[in-house]
Each structure stands twice: as structure tokens, then as C-alpha cells.
Tab-separated table of C-alpha atoms in Angstrom:
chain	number	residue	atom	x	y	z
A	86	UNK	CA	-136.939	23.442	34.956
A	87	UNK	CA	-136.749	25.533	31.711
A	88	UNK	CA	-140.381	26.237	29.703
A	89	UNK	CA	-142.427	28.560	29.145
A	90	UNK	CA	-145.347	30.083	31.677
A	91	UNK	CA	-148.417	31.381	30.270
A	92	UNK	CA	-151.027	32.230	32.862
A	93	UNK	CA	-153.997	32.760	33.271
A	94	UNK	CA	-155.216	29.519	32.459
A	95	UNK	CA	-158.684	30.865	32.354
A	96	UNK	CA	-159.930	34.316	31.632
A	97	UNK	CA	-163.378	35.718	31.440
A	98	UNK	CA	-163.954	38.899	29.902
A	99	UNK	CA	-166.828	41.320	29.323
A	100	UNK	CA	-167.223	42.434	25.553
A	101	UNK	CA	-165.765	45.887	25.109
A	102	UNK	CA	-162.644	45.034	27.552
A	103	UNK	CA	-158.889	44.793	26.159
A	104	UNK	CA	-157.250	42.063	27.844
A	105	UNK	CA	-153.922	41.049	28.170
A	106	UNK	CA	-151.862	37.152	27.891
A	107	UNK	CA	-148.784	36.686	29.903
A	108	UNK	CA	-146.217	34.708	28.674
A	109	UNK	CA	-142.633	34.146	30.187
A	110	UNK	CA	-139.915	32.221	28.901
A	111	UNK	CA	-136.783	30.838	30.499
A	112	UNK	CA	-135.707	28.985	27.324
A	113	UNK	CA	-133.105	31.497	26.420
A	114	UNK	CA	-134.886	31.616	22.469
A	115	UNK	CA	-134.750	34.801	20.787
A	116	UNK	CA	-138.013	33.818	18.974
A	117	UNK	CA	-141.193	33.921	20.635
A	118	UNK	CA	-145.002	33.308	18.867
A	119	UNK	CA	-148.772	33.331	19.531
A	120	UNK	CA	-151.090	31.385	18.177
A	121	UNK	CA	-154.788	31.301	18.512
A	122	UNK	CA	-156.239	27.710	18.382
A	123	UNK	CA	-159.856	27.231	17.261
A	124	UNK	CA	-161.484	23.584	16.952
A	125	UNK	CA	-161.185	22.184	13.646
A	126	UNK	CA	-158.892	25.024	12.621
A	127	UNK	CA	-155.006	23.723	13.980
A	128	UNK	CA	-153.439	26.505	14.755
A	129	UNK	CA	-153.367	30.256	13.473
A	130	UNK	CA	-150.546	32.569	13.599
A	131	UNK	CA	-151.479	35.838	15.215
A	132	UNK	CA	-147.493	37.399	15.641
A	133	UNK	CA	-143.842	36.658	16.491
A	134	UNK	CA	-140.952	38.321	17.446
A	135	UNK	CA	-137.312	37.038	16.525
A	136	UNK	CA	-136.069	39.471	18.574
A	137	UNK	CA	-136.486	42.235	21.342
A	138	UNK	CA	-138.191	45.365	20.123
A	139	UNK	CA	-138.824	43.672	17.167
A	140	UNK	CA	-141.851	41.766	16.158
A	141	UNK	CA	-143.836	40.966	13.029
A	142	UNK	CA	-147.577	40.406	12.121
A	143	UNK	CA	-149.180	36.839	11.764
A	144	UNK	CA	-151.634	35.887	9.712
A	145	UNK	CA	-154.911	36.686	12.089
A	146	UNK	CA	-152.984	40.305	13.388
A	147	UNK	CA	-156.338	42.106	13.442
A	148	UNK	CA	-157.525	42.804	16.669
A	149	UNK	CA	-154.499	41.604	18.316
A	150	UNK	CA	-150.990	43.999	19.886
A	151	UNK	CA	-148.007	42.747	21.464
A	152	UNK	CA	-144.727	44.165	22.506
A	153	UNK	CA	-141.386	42.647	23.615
A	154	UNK	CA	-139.559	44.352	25.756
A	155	UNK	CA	-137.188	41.786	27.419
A	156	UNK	CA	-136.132	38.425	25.674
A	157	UNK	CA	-137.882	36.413	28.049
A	158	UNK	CA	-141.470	37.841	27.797
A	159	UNK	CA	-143.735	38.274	25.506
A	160	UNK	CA	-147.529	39.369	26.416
A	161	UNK	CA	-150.329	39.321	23.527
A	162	UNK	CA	-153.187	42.164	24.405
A	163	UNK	CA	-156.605	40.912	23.069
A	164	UNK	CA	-158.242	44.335	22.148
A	165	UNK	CA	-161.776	44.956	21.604
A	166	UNK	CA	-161.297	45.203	18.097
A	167	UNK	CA	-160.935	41.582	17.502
A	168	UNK	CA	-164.809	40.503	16.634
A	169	UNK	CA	-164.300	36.904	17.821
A	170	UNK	CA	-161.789	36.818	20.378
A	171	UNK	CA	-163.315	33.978	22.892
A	172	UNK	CA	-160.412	30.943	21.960
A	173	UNK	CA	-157.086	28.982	23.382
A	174	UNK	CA	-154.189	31.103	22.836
A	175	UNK	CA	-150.333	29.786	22.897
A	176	UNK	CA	-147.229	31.340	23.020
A	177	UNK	CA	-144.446	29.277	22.191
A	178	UNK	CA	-140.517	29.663	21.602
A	179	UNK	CA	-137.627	28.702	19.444
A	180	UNK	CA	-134.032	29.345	19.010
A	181	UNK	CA	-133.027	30.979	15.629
A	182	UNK	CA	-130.942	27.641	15.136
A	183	UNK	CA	-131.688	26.204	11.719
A	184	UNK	CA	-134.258	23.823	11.986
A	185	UNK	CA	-135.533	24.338	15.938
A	186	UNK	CA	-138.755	23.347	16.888
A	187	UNK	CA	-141.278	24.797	18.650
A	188	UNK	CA	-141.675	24.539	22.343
A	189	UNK	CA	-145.267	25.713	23.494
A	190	UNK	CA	-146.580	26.727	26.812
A	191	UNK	CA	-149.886	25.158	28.352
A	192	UNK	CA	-152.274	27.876	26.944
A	193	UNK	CA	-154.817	30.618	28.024
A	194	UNK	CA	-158.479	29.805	27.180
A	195	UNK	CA	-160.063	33.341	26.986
A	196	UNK	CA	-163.806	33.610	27.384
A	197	UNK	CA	-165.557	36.665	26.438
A	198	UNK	CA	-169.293	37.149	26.980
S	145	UNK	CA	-155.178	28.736	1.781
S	146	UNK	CA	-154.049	25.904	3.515
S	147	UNK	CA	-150.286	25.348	3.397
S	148	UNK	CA	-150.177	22.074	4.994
S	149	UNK	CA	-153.316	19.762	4.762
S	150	UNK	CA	-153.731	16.991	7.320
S	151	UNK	CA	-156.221	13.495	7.193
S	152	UNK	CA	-158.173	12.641	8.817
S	153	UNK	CA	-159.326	14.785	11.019
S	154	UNK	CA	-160.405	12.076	13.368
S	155	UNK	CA	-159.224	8.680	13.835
S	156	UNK	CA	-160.403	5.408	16.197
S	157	UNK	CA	-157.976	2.895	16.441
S	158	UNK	CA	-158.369	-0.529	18.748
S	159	UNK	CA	-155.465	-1.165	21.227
S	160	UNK	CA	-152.489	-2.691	19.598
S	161	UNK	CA	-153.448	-1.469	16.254
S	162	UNK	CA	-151.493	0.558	13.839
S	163	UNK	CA	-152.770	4.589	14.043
S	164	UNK	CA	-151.552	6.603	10.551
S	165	UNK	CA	-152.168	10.141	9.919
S	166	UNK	CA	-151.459	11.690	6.467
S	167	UNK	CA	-150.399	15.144	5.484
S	168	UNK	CA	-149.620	16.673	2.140
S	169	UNK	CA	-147.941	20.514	1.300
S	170	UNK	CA	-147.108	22.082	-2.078
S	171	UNK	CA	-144.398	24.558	-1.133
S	172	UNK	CA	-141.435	22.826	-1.468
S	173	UNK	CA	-139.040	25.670	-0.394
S	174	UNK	CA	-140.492	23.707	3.758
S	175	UNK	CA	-136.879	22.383	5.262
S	176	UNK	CA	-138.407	21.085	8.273
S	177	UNK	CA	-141.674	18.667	9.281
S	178	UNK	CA	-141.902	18.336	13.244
S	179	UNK	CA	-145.256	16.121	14.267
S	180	UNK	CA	-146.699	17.409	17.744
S	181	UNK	CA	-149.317	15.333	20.114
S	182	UNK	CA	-151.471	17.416	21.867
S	183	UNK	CA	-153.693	16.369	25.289
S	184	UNK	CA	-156.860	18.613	26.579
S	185	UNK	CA	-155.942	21.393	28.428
S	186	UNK	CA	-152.009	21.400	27.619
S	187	UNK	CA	-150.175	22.800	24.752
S	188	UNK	CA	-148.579	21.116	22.289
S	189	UNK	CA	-145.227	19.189	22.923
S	190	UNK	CA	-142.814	17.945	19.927
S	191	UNK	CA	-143.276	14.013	19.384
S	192	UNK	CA	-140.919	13.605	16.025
S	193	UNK	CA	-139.700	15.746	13.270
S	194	UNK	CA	-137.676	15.097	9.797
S	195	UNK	CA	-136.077	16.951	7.030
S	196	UNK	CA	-137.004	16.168	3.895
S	197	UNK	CA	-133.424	14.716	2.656
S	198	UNK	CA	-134.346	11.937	4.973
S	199	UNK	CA	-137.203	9.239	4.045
S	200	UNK	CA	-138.165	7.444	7.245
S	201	UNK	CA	-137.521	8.455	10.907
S	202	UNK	CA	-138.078	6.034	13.763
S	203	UNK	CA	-138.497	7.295	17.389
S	204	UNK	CA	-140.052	4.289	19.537
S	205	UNK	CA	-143.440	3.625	18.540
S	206	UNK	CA	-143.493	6.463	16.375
S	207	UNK	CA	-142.164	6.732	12.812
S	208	UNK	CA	-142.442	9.657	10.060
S	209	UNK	CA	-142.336	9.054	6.048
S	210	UNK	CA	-141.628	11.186	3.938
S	211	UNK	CA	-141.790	11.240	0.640
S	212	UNK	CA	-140.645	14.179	-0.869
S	213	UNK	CA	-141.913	13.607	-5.058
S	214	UNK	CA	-145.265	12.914	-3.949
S	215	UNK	CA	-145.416	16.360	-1.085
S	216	UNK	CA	-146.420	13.993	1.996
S	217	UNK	CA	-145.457	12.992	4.990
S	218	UNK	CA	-147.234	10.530	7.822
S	219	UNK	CA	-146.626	9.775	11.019
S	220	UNK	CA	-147.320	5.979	11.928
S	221	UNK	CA	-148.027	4.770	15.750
S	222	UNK	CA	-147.066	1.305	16.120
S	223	UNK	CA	-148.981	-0.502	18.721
S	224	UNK	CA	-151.495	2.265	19.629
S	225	UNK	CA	-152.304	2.684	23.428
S	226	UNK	CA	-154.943	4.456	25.280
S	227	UNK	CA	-152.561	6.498	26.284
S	228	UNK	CA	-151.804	8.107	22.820
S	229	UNK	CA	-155.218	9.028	22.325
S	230	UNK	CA	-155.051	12.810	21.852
S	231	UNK	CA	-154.832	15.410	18.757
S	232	UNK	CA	-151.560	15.105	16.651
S	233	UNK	CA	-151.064	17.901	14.528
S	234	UNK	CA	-148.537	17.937	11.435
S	235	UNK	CA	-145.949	21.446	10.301
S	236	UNK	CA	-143.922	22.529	8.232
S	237	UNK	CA	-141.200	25.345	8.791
S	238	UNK	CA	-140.365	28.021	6.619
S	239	UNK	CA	-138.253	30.676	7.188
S	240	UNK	CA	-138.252	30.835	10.947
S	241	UNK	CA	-142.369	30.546	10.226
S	242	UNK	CA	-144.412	27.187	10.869
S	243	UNK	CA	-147.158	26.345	9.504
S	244	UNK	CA	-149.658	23.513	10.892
S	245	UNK	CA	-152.432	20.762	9.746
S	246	UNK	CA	-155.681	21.253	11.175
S	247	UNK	CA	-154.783	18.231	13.617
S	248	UNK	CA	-156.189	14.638	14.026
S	249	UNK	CA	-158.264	13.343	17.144
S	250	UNK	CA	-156.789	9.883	17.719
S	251	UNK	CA	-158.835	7.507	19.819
S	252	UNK	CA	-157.217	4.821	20.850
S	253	UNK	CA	-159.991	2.136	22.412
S	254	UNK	CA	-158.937	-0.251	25.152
């Protein structure tokens, strides 16, 4: 089955730690994107990547790097620069077809106490 | 600022009934308005979309209008089941970018 694998689905972090989100895709898109979900808030932009070794900032970048070294993966580090980082993350995927939606993996819920 | 504003932000509907969520944008340069349902726990999966030379799109239960002089689209849930109780959360696509409504919690009560 094609989709898109984030894992962990839990992590617990100390403050002070960088941490990093896997996400795997075997989709075949070219476009890959985080978002950071917060209650009340939908959901945030933090960075994509339309294609490898190429990737662009979101709007919530701060505290946040990611690289993309191979089409299908596409990890988000949580660095102890972001002030509030404890939330759902999601990675999703596209093709660069005009007017593709969104496919979305089943999320990381990062804790960080 | 809020490109794409969604209402309400939390809905109860009895079974049967007719659920309708609202959303409204001012950049008209979106080409593209997907609606996604959302349960606990899981990401969000694609329910319907449009573009906006279309007015109406009908999927099953679920149906978008849009109308494109006014800036707003909904997405109506014909007879409403338990089932569909979950967040629904509007977009709009620009430029390879999408931008989202701060979802709706839709109860749907047995």
C-alpha cells in the first residue's frame, strides 16, 4: 500500500534536547510538507520541499531544520530553539501536478517537559 | 493574517440532520479548495475538493458550493451520521502552497 509513514507516534522530550520527525514516503511526489497542528489553530506551515536538496521555509520556520536528501524522505528536527515545541506534527505529500491534493501521514505528537 | 477563515468552529448536529460548515478567503489568485475530515489520532485524509470555475460538487453525502463573487465555499453533509463526527478543515492552494481554516468539530448525536 502506498502512504506516507511518520513515526514515532509519541515522543517525549526533555527541554534543551533537539529532536528529530521521521517521515517516509512511497507516493512517488516530489513535494513533501510539515505542518505543526495546534488546537484551535488548523494547521501551520513550518517547511516544504518541491524537490531533493531543495526546500523552502514555512510560515512558523523558527526553531525548526529539515533536509531532503532522497525523494522519499523527509525528517523535520525540532531544535531547542523553538520556545513552544510540545504539538502534533504532519508531514504530508503531493505531486507537482496542477491542482494535487495533499495526502498526510498519521502524525507525531511531541511532548516536551 | 488568516488566509482562509472557517465557521464555526464547532458544530452538533442530530442524526439524519443536515451538517454545513462555511469558509470565506480574499485572495482570489486560490485555483484549488480541497475539504479534509480529520479523526483523533490520524491525520487528515481528502473528503472533496473543487475549482472555483465549478459551482457545486457532489460526492455521496457530501457536497461543496462555491461561490466565487461572494469568496466562499461550504461543504454540506447530507444525512449526518455518528460516524462523521470528527474535525473538517477547509484550504485553499496557491502556488504549490495550501493554506487551511482553523477546522470545525462536528458532532454528530445518535
Amino acid at each position: 500500500d502506498g502512504g506516507i509513514t511518520q513515526s514515532p507516534k509519541y515522543l517525549f522530550r526533555k527541554e534543551g534536547q533537539n529532536v528529530t520527525l521521521s517521515c517516509e514516503q512511497n507516493l512517488n511526489h516530489d513535494a513533501m510538507y510539515w505542518y505543526r497542528q495546534d488546537p484551535g489553530q488548523g494547521l501551520r506551515l513550518i517547511y516544504y520541499s518541491q524537490i531533493v536538496n531543495d526546500f523552502q521555509k514555512g510560515d512558523i520556520a523558527e526553531g525548526y531544520s529539515v533536509s531532503r536528501e532522497k525523494k522519499e524522505s523527509f525528517p523535520l528536527t525540532v531544535t531547542s530553539a523553538q520556545k513552544n515545541p510540545t504539538a502534533f506534527y504532519l508531514c504530508a505529500s503531493s505531486p507537482t501536478t496542477y491542482n494535487s491534493p495533499l495526502h498526510f501521514g498519521n502524525g507525531t505528537r511531541l511532548t516536551v517537559t | 493574517q488568516q488566509q482562509v477563515k472557517q465557521s464555526p468552529q464547532s458544530l452538533i448536529v442530530q442524526k439524519g440532520g443536515i451538517s454545513i460548515i462555511n469558509c470565506a478567503y480574499e485572495n482570489t489568485a486560490f485555483d484549488y479548495f480541497p475539504w479534509y475530515q480529520q479523526f483523533p489520532g490520524k491525520g487528515p485524509a481528502l473528503l472533496i475538493a473543487i475549482r472555483p470555475d465549478v459551482s457545486e460538487k457532489k460526492e455521496g453525502r457530501f457536497t461543496i458550493s462555491f461561490n466565487k463573487s461572494a469568496k466562499q465555499f461550504s461543504l454540506h453533509i447530507m444525512d449526518s451520521q455518528p460516524g462523521d463526527s470528527a474535525t473538517y478543515f477547509c484550504a485553499a492552494l496557491l502556488e504549490n502552497q495550501f493554506y487551511f481554516g482553523t477546522g470545525t468539530s462536528l458532532t454528530v448525536i445518535p
